[in-house]
CSV table of C-alpha atoms and ligand atoms in Angstrom, one decimal:
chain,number,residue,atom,x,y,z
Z,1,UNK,CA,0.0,0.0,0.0
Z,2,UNK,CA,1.5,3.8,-0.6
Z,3,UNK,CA,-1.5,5.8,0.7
Z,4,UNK,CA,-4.1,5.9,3.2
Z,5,UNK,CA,-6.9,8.9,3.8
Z,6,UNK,CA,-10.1,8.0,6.1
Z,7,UNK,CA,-11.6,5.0,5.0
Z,8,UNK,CA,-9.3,4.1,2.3
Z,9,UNK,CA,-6.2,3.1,1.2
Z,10,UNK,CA,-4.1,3.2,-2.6
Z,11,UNK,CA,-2.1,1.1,-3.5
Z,12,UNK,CA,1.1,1.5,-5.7
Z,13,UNK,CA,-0.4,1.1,-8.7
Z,14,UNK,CA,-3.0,3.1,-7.7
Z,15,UNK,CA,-5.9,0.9,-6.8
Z,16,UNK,CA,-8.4,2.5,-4.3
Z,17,UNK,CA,-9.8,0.0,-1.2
Z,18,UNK,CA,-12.2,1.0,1.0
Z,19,UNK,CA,-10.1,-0.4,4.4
Z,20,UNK,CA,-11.7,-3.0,7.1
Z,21,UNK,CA,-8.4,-4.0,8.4
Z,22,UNK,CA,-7.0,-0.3,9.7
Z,23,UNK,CA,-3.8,-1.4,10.6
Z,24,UNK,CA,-5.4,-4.3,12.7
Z,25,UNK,CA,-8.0,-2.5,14.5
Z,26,UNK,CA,-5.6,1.0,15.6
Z,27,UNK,CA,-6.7,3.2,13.3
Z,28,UNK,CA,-10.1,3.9,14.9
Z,29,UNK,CA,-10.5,7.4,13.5
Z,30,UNK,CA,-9.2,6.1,10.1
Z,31,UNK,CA,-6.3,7.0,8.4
Z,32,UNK,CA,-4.2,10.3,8.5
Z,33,UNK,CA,-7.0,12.1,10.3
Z,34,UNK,CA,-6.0,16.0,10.8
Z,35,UNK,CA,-5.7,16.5,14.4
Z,36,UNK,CA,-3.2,13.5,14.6
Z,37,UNK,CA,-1.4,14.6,11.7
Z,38,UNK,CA,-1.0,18.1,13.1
Z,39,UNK,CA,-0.2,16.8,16.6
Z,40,UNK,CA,2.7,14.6,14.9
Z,41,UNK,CA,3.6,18.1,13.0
Z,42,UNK,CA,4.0,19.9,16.3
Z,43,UNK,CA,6.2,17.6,18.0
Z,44,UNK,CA,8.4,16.9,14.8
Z,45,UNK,CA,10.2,20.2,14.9
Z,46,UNK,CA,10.9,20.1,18.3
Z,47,UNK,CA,12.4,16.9,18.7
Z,48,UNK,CA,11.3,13.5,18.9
Z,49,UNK,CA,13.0,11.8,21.5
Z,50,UNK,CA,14.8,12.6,24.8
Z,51,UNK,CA,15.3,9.4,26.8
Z,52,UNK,CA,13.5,11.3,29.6
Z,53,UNK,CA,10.2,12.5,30.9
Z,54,UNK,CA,7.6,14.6,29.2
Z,55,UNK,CA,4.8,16.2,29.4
Z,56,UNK,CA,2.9,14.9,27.1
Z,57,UNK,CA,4.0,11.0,29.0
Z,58,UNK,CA,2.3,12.5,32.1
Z,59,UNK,CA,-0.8,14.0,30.4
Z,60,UNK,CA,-1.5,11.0,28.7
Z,61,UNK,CA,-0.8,8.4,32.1
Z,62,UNK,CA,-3.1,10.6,34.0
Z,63,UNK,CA,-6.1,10.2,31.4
Z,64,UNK,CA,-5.6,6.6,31.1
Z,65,UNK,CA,-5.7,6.6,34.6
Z,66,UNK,CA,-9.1,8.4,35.1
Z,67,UNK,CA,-10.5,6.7,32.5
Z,68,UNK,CA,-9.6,2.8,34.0
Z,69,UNK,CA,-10.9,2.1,37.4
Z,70,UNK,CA,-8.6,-0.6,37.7
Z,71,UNK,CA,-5.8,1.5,36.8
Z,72,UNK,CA,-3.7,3.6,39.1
Z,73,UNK,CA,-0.2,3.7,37.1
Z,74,UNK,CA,0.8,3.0,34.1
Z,75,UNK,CA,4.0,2.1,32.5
Z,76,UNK,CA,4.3,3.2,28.4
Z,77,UNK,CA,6.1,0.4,26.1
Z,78,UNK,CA,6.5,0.3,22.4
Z,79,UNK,CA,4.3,-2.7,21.3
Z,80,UNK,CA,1.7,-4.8,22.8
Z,81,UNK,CA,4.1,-7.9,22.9
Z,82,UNK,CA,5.7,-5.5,25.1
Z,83,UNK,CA,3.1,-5.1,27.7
Z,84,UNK,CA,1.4,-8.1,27.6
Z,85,UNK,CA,5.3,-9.6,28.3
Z,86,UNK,CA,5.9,-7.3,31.0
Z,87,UNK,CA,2.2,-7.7,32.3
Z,88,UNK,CA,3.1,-11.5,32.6
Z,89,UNK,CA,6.4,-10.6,34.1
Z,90,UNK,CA,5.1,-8.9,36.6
Z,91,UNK,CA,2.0,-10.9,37.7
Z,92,UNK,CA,4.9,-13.9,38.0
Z,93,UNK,CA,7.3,-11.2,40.4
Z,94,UNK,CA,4.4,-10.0,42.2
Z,95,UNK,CA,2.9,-13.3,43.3
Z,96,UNK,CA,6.5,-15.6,43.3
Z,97,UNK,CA,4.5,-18.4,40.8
Z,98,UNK,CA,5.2,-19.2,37.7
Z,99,UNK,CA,2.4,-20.7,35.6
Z,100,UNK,CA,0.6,-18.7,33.5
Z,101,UNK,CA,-3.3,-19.8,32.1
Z,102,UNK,CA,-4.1,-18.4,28.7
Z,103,UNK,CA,-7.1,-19.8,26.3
Z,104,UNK,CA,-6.9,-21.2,22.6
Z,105,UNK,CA,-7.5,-19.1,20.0
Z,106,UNK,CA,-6.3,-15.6,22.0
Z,107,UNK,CA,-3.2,-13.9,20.7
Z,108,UNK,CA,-1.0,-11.6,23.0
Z,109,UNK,CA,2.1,-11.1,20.9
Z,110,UNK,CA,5.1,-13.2,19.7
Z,111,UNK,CA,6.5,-13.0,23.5
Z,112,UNK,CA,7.4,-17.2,24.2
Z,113,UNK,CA,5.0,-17.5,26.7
Z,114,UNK,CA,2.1,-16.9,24.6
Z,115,UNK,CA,3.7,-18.9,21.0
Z,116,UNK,CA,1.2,-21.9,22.3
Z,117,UNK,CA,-2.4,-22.9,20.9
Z,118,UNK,CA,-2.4,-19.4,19.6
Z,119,UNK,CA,-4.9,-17.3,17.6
Z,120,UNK,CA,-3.8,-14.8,14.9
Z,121,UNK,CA,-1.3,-15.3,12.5
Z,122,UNK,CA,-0.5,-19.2,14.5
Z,123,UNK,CA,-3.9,-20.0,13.7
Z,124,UNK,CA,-3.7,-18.9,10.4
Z,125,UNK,CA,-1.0,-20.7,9.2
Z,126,UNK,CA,-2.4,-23.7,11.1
Z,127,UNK,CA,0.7,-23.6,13.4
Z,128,UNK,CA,-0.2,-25.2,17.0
Z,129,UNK,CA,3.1,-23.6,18.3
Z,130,UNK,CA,5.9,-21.9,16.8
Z,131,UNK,CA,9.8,-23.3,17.3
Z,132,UNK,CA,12.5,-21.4,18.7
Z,133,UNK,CA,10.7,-21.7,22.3
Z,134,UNK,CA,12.7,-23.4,25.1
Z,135,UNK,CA,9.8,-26.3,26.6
Z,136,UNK,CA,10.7,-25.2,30.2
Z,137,UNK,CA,9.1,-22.0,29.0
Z,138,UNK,CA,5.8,-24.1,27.2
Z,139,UNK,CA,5.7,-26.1,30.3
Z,140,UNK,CA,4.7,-22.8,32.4
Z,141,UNK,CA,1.9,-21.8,29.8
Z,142,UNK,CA,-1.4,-23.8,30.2
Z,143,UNK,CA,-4.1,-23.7,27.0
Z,144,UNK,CA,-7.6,-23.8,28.3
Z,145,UNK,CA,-10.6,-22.9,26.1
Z,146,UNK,CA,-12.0,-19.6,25.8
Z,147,UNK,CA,-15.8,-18.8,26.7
Z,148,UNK,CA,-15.6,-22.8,29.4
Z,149,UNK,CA,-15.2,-21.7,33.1
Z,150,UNK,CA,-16.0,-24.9,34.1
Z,151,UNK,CA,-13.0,-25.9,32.4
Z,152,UNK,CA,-10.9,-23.0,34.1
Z,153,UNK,CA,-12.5,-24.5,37.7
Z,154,UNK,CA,-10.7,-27.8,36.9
Z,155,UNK,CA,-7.1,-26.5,36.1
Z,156,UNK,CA,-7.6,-24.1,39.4
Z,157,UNK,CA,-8.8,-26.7,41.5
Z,158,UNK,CA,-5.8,-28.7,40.7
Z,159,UNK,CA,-3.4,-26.3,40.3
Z,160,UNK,CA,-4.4,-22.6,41.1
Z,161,UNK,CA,-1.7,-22.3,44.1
Z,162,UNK,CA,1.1,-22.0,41.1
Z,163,UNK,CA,-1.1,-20.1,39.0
Z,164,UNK,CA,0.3,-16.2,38.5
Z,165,UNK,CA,-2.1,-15.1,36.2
Z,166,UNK,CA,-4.9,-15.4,33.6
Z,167,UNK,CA,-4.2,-13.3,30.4
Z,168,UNK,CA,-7.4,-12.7,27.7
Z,169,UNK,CA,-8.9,-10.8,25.6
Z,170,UNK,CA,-12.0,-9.8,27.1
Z,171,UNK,CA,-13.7,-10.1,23.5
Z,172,UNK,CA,-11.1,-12.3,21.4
Z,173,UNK,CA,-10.5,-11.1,18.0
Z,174,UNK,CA,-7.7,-12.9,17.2
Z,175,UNK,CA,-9.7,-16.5,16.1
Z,176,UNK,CA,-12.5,-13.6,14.5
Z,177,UNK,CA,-14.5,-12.0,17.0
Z,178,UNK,CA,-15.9,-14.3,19.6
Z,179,UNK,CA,-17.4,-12.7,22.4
Z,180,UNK,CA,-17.1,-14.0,25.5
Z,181,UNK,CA,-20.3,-15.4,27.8
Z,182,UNK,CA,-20.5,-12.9,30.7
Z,183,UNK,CA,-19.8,-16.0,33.2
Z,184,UNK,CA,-17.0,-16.9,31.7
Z,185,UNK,CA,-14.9,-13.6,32.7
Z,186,UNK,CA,-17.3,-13.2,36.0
Z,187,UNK,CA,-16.0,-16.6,36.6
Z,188,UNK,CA,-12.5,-15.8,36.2
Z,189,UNK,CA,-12.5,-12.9,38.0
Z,190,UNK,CA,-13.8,-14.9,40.9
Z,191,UNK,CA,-11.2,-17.8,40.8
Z,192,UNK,CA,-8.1,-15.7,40.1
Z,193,UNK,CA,-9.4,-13.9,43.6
Z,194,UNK,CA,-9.7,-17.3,45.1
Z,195,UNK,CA,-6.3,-18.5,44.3
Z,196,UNK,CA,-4.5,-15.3,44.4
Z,197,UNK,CA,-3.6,-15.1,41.1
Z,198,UNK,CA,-3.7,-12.0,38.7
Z,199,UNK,CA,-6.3,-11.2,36.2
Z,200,UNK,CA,-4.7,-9.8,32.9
Z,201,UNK,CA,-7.3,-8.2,30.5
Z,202,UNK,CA,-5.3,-7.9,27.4
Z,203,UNK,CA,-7.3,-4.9,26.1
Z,204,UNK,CA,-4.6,-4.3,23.2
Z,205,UNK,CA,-7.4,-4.3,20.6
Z,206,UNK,CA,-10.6,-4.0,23.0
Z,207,UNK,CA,-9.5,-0.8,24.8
Z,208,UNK,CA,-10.6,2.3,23.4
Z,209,UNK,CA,-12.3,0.2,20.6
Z,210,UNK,CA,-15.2,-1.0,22.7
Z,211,UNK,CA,-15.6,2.3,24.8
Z,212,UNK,CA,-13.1,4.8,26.8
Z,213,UNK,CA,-12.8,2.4,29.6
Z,214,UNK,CA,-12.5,-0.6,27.6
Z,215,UNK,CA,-13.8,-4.1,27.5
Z,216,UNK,CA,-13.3,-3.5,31.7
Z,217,UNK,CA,-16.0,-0.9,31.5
Z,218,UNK,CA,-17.9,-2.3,29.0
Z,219,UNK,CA,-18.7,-5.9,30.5
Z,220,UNK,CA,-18.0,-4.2,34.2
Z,221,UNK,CA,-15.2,-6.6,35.7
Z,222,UNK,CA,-12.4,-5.1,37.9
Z,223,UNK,CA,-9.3,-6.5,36.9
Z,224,UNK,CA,-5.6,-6.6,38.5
Z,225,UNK,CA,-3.6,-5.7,35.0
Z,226,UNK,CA,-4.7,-4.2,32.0
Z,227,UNK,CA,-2.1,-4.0,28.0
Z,228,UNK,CA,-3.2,-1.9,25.8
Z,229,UNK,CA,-1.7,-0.6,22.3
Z,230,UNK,CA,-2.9,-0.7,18.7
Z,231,UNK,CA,-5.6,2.3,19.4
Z,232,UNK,CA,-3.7,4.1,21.5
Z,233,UNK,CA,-0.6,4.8,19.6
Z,234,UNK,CA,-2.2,6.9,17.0
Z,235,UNK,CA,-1.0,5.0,13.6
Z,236,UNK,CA,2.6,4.7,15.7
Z,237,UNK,CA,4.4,2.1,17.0
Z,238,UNK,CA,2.9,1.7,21.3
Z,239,UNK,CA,1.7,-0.5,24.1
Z,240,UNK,CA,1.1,0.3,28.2
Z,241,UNK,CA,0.3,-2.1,31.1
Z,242,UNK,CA,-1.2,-0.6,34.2
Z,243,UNK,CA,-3.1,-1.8,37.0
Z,244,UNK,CA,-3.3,-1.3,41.1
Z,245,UNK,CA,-0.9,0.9,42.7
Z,246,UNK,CA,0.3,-1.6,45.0
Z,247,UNK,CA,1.2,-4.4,42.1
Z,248,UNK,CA,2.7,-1.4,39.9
Z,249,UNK,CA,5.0,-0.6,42.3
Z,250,UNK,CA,6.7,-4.2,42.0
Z,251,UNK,CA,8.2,-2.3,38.7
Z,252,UNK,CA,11.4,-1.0,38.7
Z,253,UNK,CA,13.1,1.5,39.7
Z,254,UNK,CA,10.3,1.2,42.6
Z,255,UNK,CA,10.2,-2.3,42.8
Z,256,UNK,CA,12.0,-5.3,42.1
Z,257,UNK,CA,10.7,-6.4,38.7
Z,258,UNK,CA,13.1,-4.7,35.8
Z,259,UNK,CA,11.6,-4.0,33.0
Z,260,UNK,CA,12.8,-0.7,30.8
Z,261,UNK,CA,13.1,0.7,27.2
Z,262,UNK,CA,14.8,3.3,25.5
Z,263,UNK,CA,12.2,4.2,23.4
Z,264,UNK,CA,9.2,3.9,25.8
Z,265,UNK,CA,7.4,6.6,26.2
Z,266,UNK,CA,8.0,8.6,23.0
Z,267,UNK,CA,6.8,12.0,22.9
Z,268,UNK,CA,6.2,11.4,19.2
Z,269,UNK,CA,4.1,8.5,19.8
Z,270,UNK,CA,1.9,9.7,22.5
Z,271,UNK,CA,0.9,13.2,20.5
Z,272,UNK,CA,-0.5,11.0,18.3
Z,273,UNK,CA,-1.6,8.8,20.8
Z,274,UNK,CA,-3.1,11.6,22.6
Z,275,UNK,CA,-4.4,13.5,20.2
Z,276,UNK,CA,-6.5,10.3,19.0
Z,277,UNK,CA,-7.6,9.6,22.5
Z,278,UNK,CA,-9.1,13.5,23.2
Z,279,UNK,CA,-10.7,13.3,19.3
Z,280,UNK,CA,-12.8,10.4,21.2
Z,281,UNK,CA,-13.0,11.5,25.0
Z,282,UNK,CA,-14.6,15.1,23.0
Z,283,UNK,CA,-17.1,13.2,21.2
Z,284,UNK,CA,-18.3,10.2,23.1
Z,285,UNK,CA,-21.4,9.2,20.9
Z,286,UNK,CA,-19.0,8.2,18.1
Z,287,UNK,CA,-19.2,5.0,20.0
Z,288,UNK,CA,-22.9,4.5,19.8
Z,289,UNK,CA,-22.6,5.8,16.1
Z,290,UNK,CA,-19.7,3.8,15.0
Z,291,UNK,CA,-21.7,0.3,16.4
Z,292,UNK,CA,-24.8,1.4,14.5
Z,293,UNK,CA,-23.2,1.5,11.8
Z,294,UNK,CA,-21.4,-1.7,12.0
Z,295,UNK,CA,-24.6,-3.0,12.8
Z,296,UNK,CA,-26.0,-1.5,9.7
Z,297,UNK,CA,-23.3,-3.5,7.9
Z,298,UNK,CA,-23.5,-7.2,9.5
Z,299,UNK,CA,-27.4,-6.8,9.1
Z,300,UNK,CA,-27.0,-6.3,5.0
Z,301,UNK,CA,-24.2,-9.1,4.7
Z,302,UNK,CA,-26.6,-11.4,6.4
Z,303,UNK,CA,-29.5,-10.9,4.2
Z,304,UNK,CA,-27.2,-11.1,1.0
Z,305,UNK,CA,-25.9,-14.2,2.7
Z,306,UNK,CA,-29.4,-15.5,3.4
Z,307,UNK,CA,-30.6,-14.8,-0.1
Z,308,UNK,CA,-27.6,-16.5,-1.8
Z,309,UNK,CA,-28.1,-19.7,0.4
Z,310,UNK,CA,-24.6,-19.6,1.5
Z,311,UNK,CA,-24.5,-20.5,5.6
Z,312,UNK,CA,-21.9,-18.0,7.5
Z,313,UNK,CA,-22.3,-16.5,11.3
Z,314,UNK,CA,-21.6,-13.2,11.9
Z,315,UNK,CA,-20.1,-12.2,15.2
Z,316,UNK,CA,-20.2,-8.6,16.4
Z,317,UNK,CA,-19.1,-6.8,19.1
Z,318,UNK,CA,-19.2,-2.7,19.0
Z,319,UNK,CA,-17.6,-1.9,15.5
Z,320,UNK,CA,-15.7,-5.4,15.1
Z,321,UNK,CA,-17.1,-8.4,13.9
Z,322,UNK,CA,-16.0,-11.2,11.8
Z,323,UNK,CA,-18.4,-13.5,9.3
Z,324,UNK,CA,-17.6,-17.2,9.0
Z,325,UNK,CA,-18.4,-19.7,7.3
Z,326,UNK,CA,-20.3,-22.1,8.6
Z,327,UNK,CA,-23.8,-22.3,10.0
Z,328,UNK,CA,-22.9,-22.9,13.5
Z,329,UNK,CA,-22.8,-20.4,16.5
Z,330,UNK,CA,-19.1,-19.4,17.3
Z,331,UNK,CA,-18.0,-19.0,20.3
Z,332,UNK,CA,-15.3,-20.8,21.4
Z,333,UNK,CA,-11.7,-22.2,19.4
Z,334,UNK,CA,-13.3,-25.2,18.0
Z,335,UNK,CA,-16.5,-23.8,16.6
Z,336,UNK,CA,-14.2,-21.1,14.8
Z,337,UNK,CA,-11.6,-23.8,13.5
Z,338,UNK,CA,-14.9,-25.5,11.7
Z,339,UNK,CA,-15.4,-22.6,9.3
Z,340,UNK,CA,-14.6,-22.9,5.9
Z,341,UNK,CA,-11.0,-20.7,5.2
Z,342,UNK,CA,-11.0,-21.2,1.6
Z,343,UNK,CA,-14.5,-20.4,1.0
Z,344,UNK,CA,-13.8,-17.1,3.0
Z,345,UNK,CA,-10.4,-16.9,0.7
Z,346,UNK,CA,-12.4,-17.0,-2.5
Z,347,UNK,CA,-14.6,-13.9,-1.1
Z,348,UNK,CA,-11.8,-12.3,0.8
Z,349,UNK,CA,-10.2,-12.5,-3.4
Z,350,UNK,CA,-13.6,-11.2,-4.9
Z,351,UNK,CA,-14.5,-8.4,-2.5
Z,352,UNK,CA,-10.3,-7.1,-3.3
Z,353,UNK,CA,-11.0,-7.3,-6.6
Z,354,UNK,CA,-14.1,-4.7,-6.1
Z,355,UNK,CA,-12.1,-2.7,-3.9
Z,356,UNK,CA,-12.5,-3.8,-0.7
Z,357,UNK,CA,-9.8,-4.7,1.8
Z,358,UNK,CA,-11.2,-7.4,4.1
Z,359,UNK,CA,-8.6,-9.1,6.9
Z,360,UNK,CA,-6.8,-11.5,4.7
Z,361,UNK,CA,-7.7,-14.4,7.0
Z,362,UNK,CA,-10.9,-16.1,8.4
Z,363,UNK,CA,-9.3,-15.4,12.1
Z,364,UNK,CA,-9.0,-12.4,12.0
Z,365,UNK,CA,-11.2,-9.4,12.5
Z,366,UNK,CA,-13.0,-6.5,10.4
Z,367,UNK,CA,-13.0,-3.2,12.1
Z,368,UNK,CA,-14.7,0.3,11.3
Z,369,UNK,CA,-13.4,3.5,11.7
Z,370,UNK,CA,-14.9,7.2,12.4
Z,371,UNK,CA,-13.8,7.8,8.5
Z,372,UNK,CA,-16.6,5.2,7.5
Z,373,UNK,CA,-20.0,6.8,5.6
Z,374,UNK,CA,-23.1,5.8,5.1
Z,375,UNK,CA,-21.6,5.6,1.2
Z,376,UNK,CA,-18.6,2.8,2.0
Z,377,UNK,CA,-21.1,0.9,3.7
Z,378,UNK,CA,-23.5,1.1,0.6
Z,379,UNK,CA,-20.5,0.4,-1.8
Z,380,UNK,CA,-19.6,-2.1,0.9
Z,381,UNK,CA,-22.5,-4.3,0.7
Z,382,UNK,CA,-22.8,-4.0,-3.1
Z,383,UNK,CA,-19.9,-5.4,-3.4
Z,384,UNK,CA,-21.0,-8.1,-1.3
Z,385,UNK,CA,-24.1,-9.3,-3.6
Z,386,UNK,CA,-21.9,-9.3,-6.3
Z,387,UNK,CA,-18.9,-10.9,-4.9
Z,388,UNK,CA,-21.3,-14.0,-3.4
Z,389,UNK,CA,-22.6,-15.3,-7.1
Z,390,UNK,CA,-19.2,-15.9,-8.0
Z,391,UNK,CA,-18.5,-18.1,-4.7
V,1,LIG,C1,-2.0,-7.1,18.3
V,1,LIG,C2,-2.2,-7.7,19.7
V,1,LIG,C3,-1.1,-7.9,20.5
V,1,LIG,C4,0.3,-7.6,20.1
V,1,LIG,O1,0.6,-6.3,19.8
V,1,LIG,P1,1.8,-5.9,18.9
V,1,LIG,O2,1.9,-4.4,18.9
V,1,LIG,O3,1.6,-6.5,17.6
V,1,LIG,O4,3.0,-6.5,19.6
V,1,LIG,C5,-1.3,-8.3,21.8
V,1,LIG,N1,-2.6,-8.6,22.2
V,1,LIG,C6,-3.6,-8.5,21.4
V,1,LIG,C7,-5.0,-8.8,21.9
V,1,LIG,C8,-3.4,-8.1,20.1
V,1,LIG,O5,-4.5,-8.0,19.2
């Protein structure tokens, strides 16, 4: 690709797309929108970097902290891998354990712990774990399923004393959008209380996408560690990882658990970051607008769907959602393995060839942006009916 502006995107040869990928999910106001662009301008000419505090660092902790109840400091980083890694870290230094429970099908990053039973690009390429990862490390990292707390009640009641956290994605997106059942993070909440473990909400696509306080805020669970990135960089390169003041301060230089970067915390980066994050503290309904107008979209690809006689399931969750295909509910790692990837190829190759960028894999997920109209959608879905007779 060469260009981006809003909704779309050019390529080199100068093909236009309208965009449902926007840089995996971060680009919720679409792309090169002006008050980023001019907040990037600002800071350019006055240097980018300085190893040190600023300003702009502090503005932008303090309104992540308002805005997260669970959060009372945060620590900047320069990709989610970054913070989910250090979030993981931590929760093992904090509680002196070691094991760490994550479900199939959720991605947090190419750290090691997290290379096993993997969503995203894993999942993809049909890879159940990637090489180059030591087993001691695999042997700390337990796969349970996503959206089954009865199965999360068995590993904790046989080993939730060595258990230092449980890292998710409060809605996954990495397998396609599965939301999750409501008991299934209330239940997680309550055994990682039990046992004394930490709950990790990986909120590196969720936060800021579902709402300005995130899944948390969204589904209403208080959690011990939130990541974030992808939204809240602005189109640059970011992560975080917050949570309570006392398991914060386990971080060095107050605490005991190093973890540092030269890079972290660049002024750069958080004017864009920052800029992006007032454009949607300012105008709070784009929330409600943005999901009605996803909805808009998932309603009209069902009815073309239902009209063509082809079976897919749409999930949707605010303005993400993924359609597979198959005819079955999906909500969990198996169900989304059973749809049909070369089916969604074939339309993921006919809706390019009309101009229209969908994720270029079944598990992954289709996200709007503020830059959206009424028209895309329109263009969107015409697309659609055509792109389905040749399936
Ligand atoms: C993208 C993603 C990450 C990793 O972030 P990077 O910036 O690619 O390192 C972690 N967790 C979730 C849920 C993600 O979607």
């Amino acid at each position: 690709m060469k260009r981006g502006q809003g909704s779309r995107l050019w390529d080199e040869e100068g093909r236009e797309y309208l965009d449902y990928v926007l840089s995996w999910g971060a680009l919720i106001l679409g792309h090169a929108p002006c008050e980023v662009v001019e907040a990037i301008k600002r800071r350019l000419f006055s240097g980018t970097h300085f190893g040190t505090c600023t300003e702009i660092e502090v503005l932008f902790a303090e309104m992540v902290v308002e805005l997260f109840s669970s959060v009372d400091m945060v620590r900047m980083v320069n990709s989610g891998t970054e913070a989910t890694m250090s979030a993981v870290r931590l929760a093992r230094g904090y509680t002196g354990r070691e094991l760490l429970l994550q479900f199939a099908g959720c991605y947090h990053g190419h750290a090691d712990p997290f290379l096993v039973g993997a969503g995203s690009g894993l999942l993809t390429y049909d890879l159940p774990e990637s090489p180059g990862i030591p087993r001691a490390v695999g042997e700390k990292t337990i796969v349970a399923e996503y959206n089954h707390p009865e199965m999360v009640e068995e590993i904790f009641a046989h080993r939730g004393e060595e258990i230092a956290g449980v890292i998710v994605e409060p809605v996954a997106a990495n397998m396609g959008v599965v939301p999750p059942r409501i008991e299934f993070l209330t239940r997680l909440r309550e055994l990682t209380r039990k046992y004394g473990a930490l709950l990790i909400f990986d909120e590196v696509i969720t936060g800021f996408r579902l709402g300005l306080s995130g899944a948390q805020g969204y589904y209403g669970i208080e959690v011990d560690l939130t990541t974030l990135g992808k939204i809240i960089g602005g189109g640059l390169p970011v992560g975080a990882y917050g949570g309570r003041r006392k398991i914060m301060e386990h971080v060095a230089p107050r605490g005991p658990v190093y973890q540092a970067g030269t890079l972290s915390g660049n002024p750069l980066v958080l004017e864009a970051g920052y800029a992006t994050l007032q454009k949607l503290i300012t105008h709070p309904s784009l929330y409600d607008e943005l999901e009605e107008k996803t909805k808009t979209l998932v309603d009209g690809l069902l009815s073309i769907f239902r009209t063509s006689g082809i079976s897919v399931w749409i999930n949707q969750v605010g303005s993400m959602f993924t359609l597979f295909f198959t005819p079955e509910p999906v909500n969990d790692y198996q169900s989304a393995r059973r749809a049909d990837t070369s089916l969604y190829g074939r339309f993921f190759r006919a809706m390019l060839e009309k101009g229209v960028y969908l994720p270029p894999s079944q598990f992954e997920a289709c996200f709007l942006s503020t830059a959206h109209t009424e028209e895309d959608l329109a263009y969107t879905l015409e697309a659609a009916s055509q792109a389905v007779k040749n399936l």
